[in-house]
JSON list of C-alpha atoms in Angstrom, two decimals:
[
{"chain": "A", "resi": 1, "resn": "MET", "atom": "CA", "xyz": [-12.00, 16.51, -9.31]},
{"chain": "A", "resi": 2, "resn": "ASP", "atom": "CA", "xyz": [-9.44, 19.23, -9.89]},
{"chain": "A", "resi": 3, "resn": "PRO", "atom": "CA", "xyz": [-9.05, 19.51, -13.73]},
{"chain": "A", "resi": 4, "resn": "ALA", "atom": "CA", "xyz": [-5.32, 20.18, -13.36]},
{"chain": "A", "resi": 5, "resn": "ARG", "atom": "CA", "xyz": [-4.87, 16.91, -11.46]},
{"chain": "A", "resi": 6, "resn": "GLN", "atom": "CA", "xyz": [-7.01, 14.99, -13.92]},
{"chain": "A", "resi": 7, "resn": "LEU", "atom": "CA", "xyz": [-4.78, 16.04, -16.83]},
{"chain": "A", "resi": 8, "resn": "GLN", "atom": "CA", "xyz": [-1.50, 15.01, -15.21]},
{"chain": "A", "resi": 9, "resn": "THR", "atom": "CA", "xyz": [0.17, 12.35, -17.32]},
{"chain": "A", "resi": 10, "resn": "PRO", "atom": "CA", "xyz": [0.73, 8.83, -15.93]},
{"chain": "A", "resi": 11, "resn": "GLN", "atom": "CA", "xyz": [4.01, 7.06, -16.66]},
{"chain": "A", "resi": 12, "resn": "ILE", "atom": "CA", "xyz": [4.07, 3.72, -18.49]},
{"chain": "A", "resi": 13, "resn": "SER", "atom": "CA", "xyz": [7.30, 1.73, -18.57]},
{"chain": "A", "resi": 14, "resn": "TRP", "atom": "CA", "xyz": [8.18, -1.76, -19.77]},
{"chain": "A", "resi": 15, "resn": "LEU", "atom": "CA", "xyz": [8.92, -4.56, -17.29]},
{"chain": "A", "resi": 16, "resn": "GLY", "atom": "CA", "xyz": [10.78, -7.04, -19.48]},
{"chain": "A", "resi": 17, "resn": "THR", "atom": "CA", "xyz": [9.02, -8.02, -22.71]},
{"chain": "A", "resi": 18, "resn": "HIS", "atom": "CA", "xyz": [5.58, -9.11, -21.48]},
{"chain": "A", "resi": 19, "resn": "ALA", "atom": "CA", "xyz": [4.58, -6.59, -18.81]},
{"chain": "A", "resi": 20, "resn": "VAL", "atom": "CA", "xyz": [4.35, -2.87, -18.20]},
{"chain": "A", "resi": 21, "resn": "LEU", "atom": "CA", "xyz": [3.98, -0.70, -15.11]},
{"chain": "A", "resi": 22, "resn": "PHE", "atom": "CA", "xyz": [1.35, 2.03, -15.17]},
{"chain": "A", "resi": 23, "resn": "GLU", "atom": "CA", "xyz": [2.23, 4.67, -12.54]},
{"chain": "A", "resi": 24, "resn": "ALA", "atom": "CA", "xyz": [-0.35, 7.21, -11.43]},
{"chain": "A", "resi": 25, "resn": "PRO", "atom": "CA", "xyz": [0.77, 10.85, -11.37]},
{"chain": "A", "resi": 26, "resn": "GLY", "atom": "CA", "xyz": [0.90, 12.91, -8.21]},
{"chain": "A", "resi": 27, "resn": "GLU", "atom": "CA", "xyz": [1.27, 11.93, -4.57]},
{"chain": "A", "resi": 28, "resn": "LEU", "atom": "CA", "xyz": [-0.02, 8.80, -2.86]},
{"chain": "A", "resi": 29, "resn": "SER", "atom": "CA", "xyz": [-3.71, 9.27, -2.16]},
{"chain": "A", "resi": 30, "resn": "LEU", "atom": "CA", "xyz": [-6.88, 7.24, -1.75]},
{"chain": "A", "resi": 31, "resn": "GLU", "atom": "CA", "xyz": [-8.38, 9.09, -4.71]},
{"chain": "A", "resi": 32, "resn": "ASN", "atom": "CA", "xyz": [-5.54, 7.93, -6.97]},
{"chain": "A", "resi": 33, "resn": "GLN", "atom": "CA", "xyz": [-5.79, 4.40, -5.60]},
{"chain": "A", "resi": 34, "resn": "GLN", "atom": "CA", "xyz": [-9.52, 4.24, -6.30]},
{"chain": "A", "resi": 35, "resn": "ARG", "atom": "CA", "xyz": [-8.75, 5.22, -9.90]},
{"chain": "A", "resi": 36, "resn": "ILE", "atom": "CA", "xyz": [-6.11, 2.47, -10.05]},
{"chain": "A", "resi": 37, "resn": "TRP", "atom": "CA", "xyz": [-8.73, -0.06, -8.90]},
{"chain": "A", "resi": 38, "resn": "ALA", "atom": "CA", "xyz": [-11.12, 1.14, -11.62]},
{"chain": "A", "resi": 39, "resn": "LEU", "atom": "CA", "xyz": [-8.39, 0.99, -14.27]},
{"chain": "A", "resi": 40, "resn": "ALA", "atom": "CA", "xyz": [-7.61, -2.59, -13.19]},
{"chain": "A", "resi": 41, "resn": "ASP", "atom": "CA", "xyz": [-11.23, -3.57, -13.85]},
{"chain": "A", "resi": 42, "resn": "TYR", "atom": "CA", "xyz": [-11.08, -1.91, -17.27]},
{"chain": "A", "resi": 43, "resn": "ALA", "atom": "CA", "xyz": [-7.78, -3.58, -18.20]},
{"chain": "A", "resi": 44, "resn": "GLN", "atom": "CA", "xyz": [-9.03, -7.03, -17.22]},
{"chain": "A", "resi": 45, "resn": "GLU", "atom": "CA", "xyz": [-11.58, -6.85, -20.02]},
{"chain": "A", "resi": 46, "resn": "LEU", "atom": "CA", "xyz": [-8.98, -6.19, -22.72]},
{"chain": "A", "resi": 47, "resn": "ASN", "atom": "CA", "xyz": [-8.14, -9.23, -24.82]},
{"chain": "A", "resi": 48, "resn": "ALA", "atom": "CA", "xyz": [-4.40, -8.55, -24.97]},
{"chain": "A", "resi": 49, "resn": "ILE", "atom": "CA", "xyz": [-3.97, -8.52, -21.21]},
{"chain": "A", "resi": 50, "resn": "ARG", "atom": "CA", "xyz": [-3.44, -11.75, -19.30]},
{"chain": "A", "resi": 51, "resn": "GLY", "atom": "CA", "xyz": [-3.27, -10.34, -15.80]},
{"chain": "A", "resi": 52, "resn": "VAL", "atom": "CA", "xyz": [-3.36, -7.16, -13.72]},
{"chain": "A", "resi": 53, "resn": "VAL", "atom": "CA", "xyz": [-1.73, -6.54, -10.35]},
{"chain": "A", "resi": 54, "resn": "PRO", "atom": "CA", "xyz": [-2.76, -3.33, -8.56]},
{"chain": "A", "resi": 55, "resn": "GLY", "atom": "CA", "xyz": [0.06, -1.86, -6.48]},
{"chain": "A", "resi": 56, "resn": "MET", "atom": "CA", "xyz": [0.58, 1.26, -4.40]},
{"chain": "A", "resi": 57, "resn": "ASN", "atom": "CA", "xyz": [-0.30, 4.08, -6.81]},
{"chain": "A", "resi": 58, "resn": "ASN", "atom": "CA", "xyz": [0.50, 1.83, -9.77]},
{"chain": "A", "resi": 59, "resn": "LEU", "atom": "CA", "xyz": [-0.79, -1.05, -11.85]},
{"chain": "A", "resi": 60, "resn": "MET", "atom": "CA", "xyz": [1.21, -3.87, -13.45]},
{"chain": "A", "resi": 61, "resn": "LEU", "atom": "CA", "xyz": [-0.24, -5.33, -16.64]},
{"chain": "A", "resi": 62, "resn": "VAL", "atom": "CA", "xyz": [0.93, -8.65, -18.10]},
{"chain": "A", "resi": 63, "resn": "PHE", "atom": "CA", "xyz": [0.57, -9.34, -21.83]},
{"chain": "A", "resi": 64, "resn": "GLY", "atom": "CA", "xyz": [0.57, -12.44, -23.94]},
{"chain": "A", "resi": 65, "resn": "PRO", "atom": "CA", "xyz": [3.07, -12.93, -26.79]},
{"chain": "A", "resi": 66, "resn": "GLN", "atom": "CA", "xyz": [0.33, -12.00, -29.27]},
{"chain": "A", "resi": 67, "resn": "LEU", "atom": "CA", "xyz": [0.52, -8.30, -28.39]},
{"chain": "A", "resi": 68, "resn": "GLN", "atom": "CA", "xyz": [1.20, -6.37, -31.60]},
{"chain": "A", "resi": 69, "resn": "GLU", "atom": "CA", "xyz": [0.01, -2.79, -31.06]},
{"chain": "A", "resi": 70, "resn": "GLY", "atom": "CA", "xyz": [1.52, -1.85, -27.74]},
{"chain": "A", "resi": 71, "resn": "ALA", "atom": "CA", "xyz": [1.50, 1.90, -28.40]},
{"chain": "A", "resi": 72, "resn": "SER", "atom": "CA", "xyz": [-2.20, 1.85, -29.31]},
{"chain": "A", "resi": 73, "resn": "LEU", "atom": "CA", "xyz": [-3.04, -0.08, -26.16]},
{"chain": "A", "resi": 74, "resn": "PHE", "atom": "CA", "xyz": [-1.07, 2.31, -23.99]},
{"chain": "A", "resi": 75, "resn": "GLN", "atom": "CA", "xyz": [-3.00, 5.23, -25.48]},
{"chain": "A", "resi": 76, "resn": "ARG", "atom": "CA", "xyz": [-6.25, 3.52, -24.55]},
{"chain": "A", "resi": 77, "resn": "LEU", "atom": "CA", "xyz": [-5.05, 3.13, -20.97]},
{"chain": "A", "resi": 78, "resn": "GLN", "atom": "CA", "xyz": [-4.05, 6.80, -20.87]},
{"chain": "A", "resi": 79, "resn": "ARG", "atom": "CA", "xyz": [-7.45, 7.90, -22.18]},
{"chain": "A", "resi": 80, "resn": "GLN", "atom": "CA", "xyz": [-9.26, 5.67, -19.71]},
{"chain": "A", "resi": 81, "resn": "TRP", "atom": "CA", "xyz": [-7.24, 7.17, -16.85]},
{"chain": "A", "resi": 82, "resn": "GLN", "atom": "CA", "xyz": [-8.12, 10.71, -17.93]},
{"chain": "A", "resi": 83, "resn": "ARG", "atom": "CA", "xyz": [-11.83, 9.88, -17.68]},
{"chain": "A", "resi": 84, "resn": "GLY", "atom": "CA", "xyz": [-11.32, 9.92, -13.93]},
{"chain": "A", "resi": 85, "resn": "GLU", "atom": "CA", "xyz": [-13.39, 6.83, -13.15]},
{"chain": "A", "resi": 86, "resn": "SER", "atom": "CA", "xyz": [-12.94, 5.44, -9.65]},
{"chain": "A", "resi": 87, "resn": "LYS", "atom": "CA", "xyz": [-13.96, 2.34, -7.71]},
{"chain": "A", "resi": 88, "resn": "THR", "atom": "CA", "xyz": [-14.80, 2.11, -4.03]},
{"chain": "A", "resi": 89, "resn": "PHE", "atom": "CA", "xyz": [-15.21, -0.87, -1.73]},
{"chain": "A", "resi": 90, "resn": "SER", "atom": "CA", "xyz": [-17.45, -1.39, 1.29]},
{"chain": "A", "resi": 91, "resn": "GLY", "atom": "CA", "xyz": [-14.57, -2.91, 3.22]},
{"chain": "A", "resi": 92, "resn": "ARG", "atom": "CA", "xyz": [-14.24, -3.95, 6.83]},
{"chain": "A", "resi": 93, "resn": "VAL", "atom": "CA", "xyz": [-12.50, -2.03, 9.61]},
{"chain": "A", "resi": 94, "resn": "ILE", "atom": "CA", "xyz": [-10.05, -4.28, 11.46]},
{"chain": "A", "resi": 95, "resn": "GLU", "atom": "CA", "xyz": [-8.84, -3.10, 14.86]},
{"chain": "A", "resi": 96, "resn": "LEU", "atom": "CA", "xyz": [-5.38, -4.31, 15.88]},
{"chain": "A", "resi": 97, "resn": "ASP", "atom": "CA", "xyz": [-4.04, -4.15, 19.43]},
{"chain": "A", "resi": 98, "resn": "VAL", "atom": "CA", "xyz": [-0.44, -2.93, 19.32]},
{"chain": "A", "resi": 99, "resn": "THR", "atom": "CA", "xyz": [2.31, -2.92, 21.95]},
{"chain": "A", "resi": 100, "resn": "TYR", "atom": "CA", "xyz": [4.49, 0.08, 21.17]},
{"chain": "A", "resi": 101, "resn": "GLY", "atom": "CA", "xyz": [8.16, 0.46, 22.12]},
{"chain": "A", "resi": 102, "resn": "GLY", "atom": "CA", "xyz": [10.37, -1.85, 24.15]},
{"chain": "A", "resi": 103, "resn": "GLU", "atom": "CA", "xyz": [11.43, -5.16, 22.60]},
{"chain": "A", "resi": 104, "resn": "PRO", "atom": "CA", "xyz": [8.42, -5.21, 20.21]},
{"chain": "A", "resi": 105, "resn": "GLY", "atom": "CA", "xyz": [9.28, -1.71, 18.92]},
{"chain": "A", "resi": 106, "resn": "PRO", "atom": "CA", "xyz": [13.06, -1.33, 19.08]},
{"chain": "A", "resi": 107, "resn": "HIS", "atom": "CA", "xyz": [13.26, 1.62, 16.66]},
{"chain": "A", "resi": 108, "resn": "ILE", "atom": "CA", "xyz": [10.62, 3.90, 18.16]},
{"chain": "A", "resi": 109, "resn": "CYS", "atom": "CA", "xyz": [13.38, 5.95, 19.80]},
{"chain": "A", "resi": 110, "resn": "ASP", "atom": "CA", "xyz": [14.95, 6.49, 16.36]},
{"chain": "A", "resi": 111, "resn": "VAL", "atom": "CA", "xyz": [11.61, 7.81, 15.09]},
{"chain": "A", "resi": 112, "resn": "ALA", "atom": "CA", "xyz": [11.43, 10.09, 18.14]},
{"chain": "A", "resi": 113, "resn": "GLU", "atom": "CA", "xyz": [14.93, 11.40, 17.49]},
{"chain": "A", "resi": 114, "resn": "HIS", "atom": "CA", "xyz": [14.21, 12.05, 13.82]},
{"chain": "A", "resi": 115, "resn": "THR", "atom": "CA", "xyz": [10.86, 13.79, 14.40]},
{"chain": "A", "resi": 116, "resn": "GLY", "atom": "CA", "xyz": [11.74, 15.58, 17.63]},
{"chain": "A", "resi": 117, "resn": "MET", "atom": "CA", "xyz": [8.62, 14.15, 19.27]},
{"chain": "A", "resi": 118, "resn": "THR", "atom": "CA", "xyz": [8.16, 12.17, 22.46]},
{"chain": "A", "resi": 119, "resn": "ILE", "atom": "CA", "xyz": [7.33, 8.48, 22.25]},
{"chain": "A", "resi": 120, "resn": "GLN", "atom": "CA", "xyz": [3.82, 9.22, 23.53]},
{"chain": "A", "resi": 121, "resn": "GLU", "atom": "CA", "xyz": [3.30, 11.77, 20.74]},
{"chain": "A", "resi": 122, "resn": "ILE", "atom": "CA", "xyz": [4.43, 9.25, 18.13]},
{"chain": "A", "resi": 123, "resn": "VAL", "atom": "CA", "xyz": [2.10, 6.58, 19.51]},
{"chain": "A", "resi": 124, "resn": "GLN", "atom": "CA", "xyz": [-0.81, 9.02, 19.56]},
{"chain": "A", "resi": 125, "resn": "ARG", "atom": "CA", "xyz": [-0.23, 10.22, 16.00]},
{"chain": "A", "resi": 126, "resn": "HIS", "atom": "CA", "xyz": [0.31, 6.68, 14.70]},
{"chain": "A", "resi": 127, "resn": "SER", "atom": "CA", "xyz": [-2.81, 5.25, 16.33]},
{"chain": "A", "resi": 128, "resn": "GLU", "atom": "CA", "xyz": [-5.22, 8.08, 15.44]},
{"chain": "A", "resi": 129, "resn": "PRO", "atom": "CA", "xyz": [-5.83, 7.59, 11.67]},
{"chain": "A", "resi": 130, "resn": "LEU", "atom": "CA", "xyz": [-7.93, 4.99, 9.94]},
{"chain": "A", "resi": 131, "resn": "TYR", "atom": "CA", "xyz": [-5.56, 3.31, 7.46]},
{"chain": "A", "resi": 132, "resn": "PRO", "atom": "CA", "xyz": [-7.10, 2.13, 4.16]},
{"chain": "A", "resi": 133, "resn": "VAL", "atom": "CA", "xyz": [-5.54, -0.95, 2.56]},
{"chain": "A", "resi": 134, "resn": "TYR", "atom": "CA", "xyz": [-4.39, 0.23, -0.88]},
{"chain": "A", "resi": 135, "resn": "ALA", "atom": "CA", "xyz": [-2.86, -3.00, -2.15]},
{"chain": "A", "resi": 136, "resn": "LEU", "atom": "CA", "xyz": [-1.35, -6.36, -1.18]},
{"chain": "A", "resi": 137, "resn": "GLY", "atom": "CA", "xyz": [2.25, -7.28, -1.95]},
{"chain": "A", "resi": 138, "resn": "SER", "atom": "CA", "xyz": [5.84, -7.66, -0.74]},
{"chain": "A", "resi": 139, "resn": "HIS", "atom": "CA", "xyz": [4.98, -11.02, 0.86]},
{"chain": "A", "resi": 140, "resn": "PRO", "atom": "CA", "xyz": [1.72, -12.99, 1.33]},
{"chain": "A", "resi": 141, "resn": "GLY", "atom": "CA", "xyz": [-0.76, -11.04, 3.44]},
{"chain": "A", "resi": 142, "resn": "TYR", "atom": "CA", "xyz": [1.23, -7.80, 3.59]},
{"chain": "A", "resi": 143, "resn": "CYS", "atom": "CA", "xyz": [-0.96, -4.69, 3.29]},
{"chain": "A", "resi": 144, "resn": "TYR", "atom": "CA", "xyz": [0.19, -1.40, 1.79]},
{"chain": "A", "resi": 145, "resn": "LEU", "atom": "CA", "xyz": [-1.53, 1.27, 3.87]},
{"chain": "A", "resi": 146, "resn": "GLY", "atom": "CA", "xyz": [-2.30, 4.91, 3.24]},
{"chain": "A", "resi": 147, "resn": "ASN", "atom": "CA", "xyz": [-3.16, 7.90, 5.43]},
{"chain": "A", "resi": 148, "resn": "MET", "atom": "CA", "xyz": [-0.22, 7.98, 7.85]},
{"chain": "A", "resi": 149, "resn": "ASP", "atom": "CA", "xyz": [0.36, 11.32, 9.57]},
{"chain": "A", "resi": 150, "resn": "PRO", "atom": "CA", "xyz": [3.28, 12.89, 7.60]},
{"chain": "A", "resi": 151, "resn": "ALA", "atom": "CA", "xyz": [4.62, 14.42, 10.82]},
{"chain": "A", "resi": 152, "resn": "ILE", "atom": "CA", "xyz": [5.93, 10.98, 11.90]},
{"chain": "A", "resi": 153, "resn": "ALA", "atom": "CA", "xyz": [7.44, 10.08, 8.52]},
{"chain": "A", "resi": 154, "resn": "THR", "atom": "CA", "xyz": [10.95, 8.70, 9.04]},
{"chain": "A", "resi": 155, "resn": "PRO", "atom": "CA", "xyz": [13.49, 7.57, 6.41]},
{"chain": "A", "resi": 156, "resn": "ARG", "atom": "CA", "xyz": [14.18, 3.89, 6.00]},
{"chain": "A", "resi": 157, "resn": "ARG", "atom": "CA", "xyz": [17.12, 2.52, 7.93]},
{"chain": "A", "resi": 158, "resn": "SER", "atom": "CA", "xyz": [20.55, 2.81, 6.32]},
{"chain": "A", "resi": 159, "resn": "THR", "atom": "CA", "xyz": [21.25, -0.81, 7.33]},
{"chain": "A", "resi": 160, "resn": "PRO", "atom": "CA", "xyz": [18.27, -3.20, 7.10]},
{"chain": "A", "resi": 161, "resn": "VAL", "atom": "CA", "xyz": [17.48, -5.57, 9.95]},
{"chain": "A", "resi": 162, "resn": "GLN", "atom": "CA", "xyz": [18.05, -9.20, 8.96]},
{"chain": "A", "resi": 163, "resn": "SER", "atom": "CA", "xyz": [14.80, -10.44, 10.51]},
{"chain": "A", "resi": 164, "resn": "ILE", "atom": "CA", "xyz": [11.80, -8.98, 12.33]},
{"chain": "A", "resi": 165, "resn": "PRO", "atom": "CA", "xyz": [8.86, -11.03, 13.70]},
{"chain": "A", "resi": 166, "resn": "GLY", "atom": "CA", "xyz": [5.54, -11.31, 11.96]},
{"chain": "A", "resi": 167, "resn": "GLY", "atom": "CA", "xyz": [3.15, -8.68, 13.28]},
{"chain": "A", "resi": 168, "resn": "SER", "atom": "CA", "xyz": [5.86, -6.01, 13.51]},
{"chain": "A", "resi": 169, "resn": "VAL", "atom": "CA", "xyz": [4.44, -2.51, 12.98]},
{"chain": "A", "resi": 170, "resn": "SER", "atom": "CA", "xyz": [6.90, -0.27, 11.17]},
{"chain": "A", "resi": 171, "resn": "ILE", "atom": "CA", "xyz": [7.38, 3.13, 9.55]},
{"chain": "A", "resi": 172, "resn": "GLY", "atom": "CA", "xyz": [9.30, 3.55, 6.29]},
{"chain": "A", "resi": 173, "resn": "GLY", "atom": "CA", "xyz": [9.33, 7.02, 4.75]},
{"chain": "A", "resi": 174, "resn": "VAL", "atom": "CA", "xyz": [5.74, 8.31, 4.52]},
{"chain": "A", "resi": 175, "resn": "GLN", "atom": "CA", "xyz": [4.22, 4.84, 4.94]},
{"chain": "A", "resi": 176, "resn": "THR", "atom": "CA", "xyz": [3.43, 2.46, 7.75]},
{"chain": "A", "resi": 177, "resn": "GLY", "atom": "CA", "xyz": [2.73, -1.26, 7.59]},
{"chain": "A", "resi": 178, "resn": "VAL", "atom": "CA", "xyz": [2.63, -4.56, 9.46]},
{"chain": "A", "resi": 179, "resn": "SER", "atom": "CA", "xyz": [4.83, -7.52, 8.54]},
{"chain": "A", "resi": 180, "resn": "ALA", "atom": "CA", "xyz": [2.66, -10.54, 7.83]},
{"chain": "A", "resi": 181, "resn": "SER", "atom": "CA", "xyz": [5.52, -13.01, 8.43]},
{"chain": "A", "resi": 182, "resn": "PRO", "atom": "CA", "xyz": [9.09, -13.00, 9.78]},
{"chain": "A", "resi": 183, "resn": "GLY", "atom": "CA", "xyz": [11.73, -11.60, 7.44]},
{"chain": "A", "resi": 184, "resn": "PRO", "atom": "CA", "xyz": [14.22, -8.80, 6.72]},
{"chain": "A", "resi": 185, "resn": "SER", "atom": "CA", "xyz": [13.15, -5.16, 6.86]},
{"chain": "A", "resi": 186, "resn": "GLY", "atom": "CA", "xyz": [14.64, -1.75, 6.24]},
{"chain": "A", "resi": 187, "resn": "TRP", "atom": "CA", "xyz": [11.80, 0.04, 8.03]},
{"chain": "A", "resi": 188, "resn": "ASN", "atom": "CA", "xyz": [11.70, 1.36, 11.60]},
{"chain": "A", "resi": 189, "resn": "THR", "atom": "CA", "xyz": [9.85, -1.11, 13.83]},
{"chain": "A", "resi": 190, "resn": "ILE", "atom": "CA", "xyz": [7.81, 0.75, 16.46]},
{"chain": "A", "resi": 191, "resn": "GLY", "atom": "CA", "xyz": [5.54, -1.99, 17.82]},
{"chain": "A", "resi": 192, "resn": "ARG", "atom": "CA", "xyz": [3.93, -5.37, 17.35]},
{"chain": "A", "resi": 193, "resn": "THR", "atom": "CA", "xyz": [0.48, -6.94, 17.04]},
{"chain": "A", "resi": 194, "resn": "ASP", "atom": "CA", "xyz": [-0.64, -10.57, 17.43]},
{"chain": "A", "resi": 195, "resn": "PHE", "atom": "CA", "xyz": [-3.00, -10.35, 14.45]},
{"chain": "A", "resi": 196, "resn": "VAL", "atom": "CA", "xyz": [-2.41, -13.10, 11.85]},
{"chain": "A", "resi": 197, "resn": "PHE", "atom": "CA", "xyz": [-2.52, -11.68, 8.32]},
{"chain": "A", "resi": 198, "resn": "PHE", "atom": "CA", "xyz": [-1.80, -14.90, 6.41]},
{"chain": "A", "resi": 199, "resn": "ASP", "atom": "CA", "xyz": [-2.72, -18.51, 7.10]},
{"chain": "A", "resi": 200, "resn": "ALA", "atom": "CA", "xyz": [-1.97, -21.00, 4.32]},
{"chain": "A", "resi": 201, "resn": "HIS", "atom": "CA", "xyz": [-4.56, -23.43, 5.73]},
{"chain": "A", "resi": 202, "resn": "ALA", "atom": "CA", "xyz": [-7.39, -20.90, 5.95]},
{"chain": "A", "resi": 203, "resn": "GLU", "atom": "CA", "xyz": [-9.91, -20.01, 3.26]},
{"chain": "A", "resi": 204, "resn": "PRO", "atom": "CA", "xyz": [-9.15, -17.42, 2.13]},
{"chain": "A", "resi": 205, "resn": "PRO", "atom": "CA", "xyz": [-5.52, -17.52, 3.33]},
{"chain": "A", "resi": 206, "resn": "VAL", "atom": "CA", "xyz": [-5.17, -13.70, 3.26]},
{"chain": "A", "resi": 207, "resn": "ARG", "atom": "CA", "xyz": [-7.19, -11.98, 5.98]},
{"chain": "A", "resi": 208, "resn": "LEU", "atom": "CA", "xyz": [-7.44, -8.46, 4.50]},
{"chain": "A", "resi": 209, "resn": "GLN", "atom": "CA", "xyz": [-8.15, -7.15, 1.03]},
{"chain": "A", "resi": 210, "resn": "PRO", "atom": "CA", "xyz": [-7.85, -3.78, -0.74]},
{"chain": "A", "resi": 211, "resn": "GLY", "atom": "CA", "xyz": [-10.69, -1.57, 0.47]},
{"chain": "A", "resi": 212, "resn": "ASP", "atom": "CA", "xyz": [-10.50, -2.86, 4.05]},
{"chain": "A", "resi": 213, "resn": "SER", "atom": "CA", "xyz": [-9.10, -0.52, 6.70]},
{"chain": "A", "resi": 214, "resn": "ILE", "atom": "CA", "xyz": [-6.90, -0.94, 9.77]},
{"chain": "A", "resi": 215, "resn": "ARG", "atom": "CA", "xyz": [-7.14, 0.94, 13.03]},
{"chain": "A", "resi": 216, "resn": "PHE", "atom": "CA", "xyz": [-4.28, 0.53, 15.51]},
{"chain": "A", "resi": 217, "resn": "ARG", "atom": "CA", "xyz": [-5.33, 0.42, 19.16]},
{"chain": "A", "resi": 218, "resn": "VAL", "atom": "CA", "xyz": [-2.77, 1.10, 21.87]},
{"chain": "A", "resi": 219, "resn": "SER", "atom": "CA", "xyz": [-2.42, -1.95, 24.09]},
{"chain": "A", "resi": 220, "resn": "ARG", "atom": "CA", "xyz": [0.74, -0.90, 25.95]},
{"chain": "A", "resi": 221, "resn": "VAL", "atom": "CA", "xyz": [3.61, 1.54, 25.60]},
{"chain": "A", "resi": 222, "resn": "LEU", "atom": "CA", "xyz": [6.90, 0.12, 26.86]},
{"chain": "A", "resi": 223, "resn": "ALA", "atom": "CA", "xyz": [9.96, 2.13, 27.85]}
]
C-alpha cells in the first residue's frame, strides 16, 4: 500500500448522541471498502459499541449510554485504520439481464447528452465492468456498487422522479445502482432488470451481500 495513502486521516463525526460516522479518506475504491469491512469486524469486538453499519466508504458505529471515553475510543479506531488491515470475501457473481433505453430507461438520452456519447457507447461502457457490492442501504436489498466507468458519470437530476419501478438501473454521479423496490429517485434511469433483490418471505430476504458482484448483460437496447 502507498504509505502516503495509508497516513491520510479519516474523519469522525457525531450522529446525535449515541452514534458516530467514520469516513475513510480518499476516493471511493474497493481497497478502502475492504479496510472498512475489516474495521467493522474490529469495532464489533469493542465493549462500548452496540452496532456497526458499513456504508459506502464509511462506517457508522452505535454506542450505548455507558460510553465515557469517546476521544480515547476514536483514537483506537484511527490507529486501527492506519494499520491498513483489509477483509475480502469470496462472493458470488450475479449476472443481470438489462433492457437499456426506451420506457425502461427514460434518461439514457440525458446521459448521452451530458457525456457526448452515443447510446450504444453508454450501454457498452456500462455493461463492461464487474461491479463489486460495497454495502447495502437506502432501502431493503439496495446495493451500493463500485467500479463504474467514470466516463459515463452524470450528475443527479435537478428534479427527482417521484417513482421509478423496482429493477430500474440508474446512474447518479460516479455511481450506478439498481432500485430494489419502487420509489422516488434523483438518479438517471438508463434501463431495467427483472431480478428481485428483496423478498420479505424468502430466507434470507436480501439476495446479495457485500462482497458479491454484479455483471450487467445487455438484453435489448430500445430507441
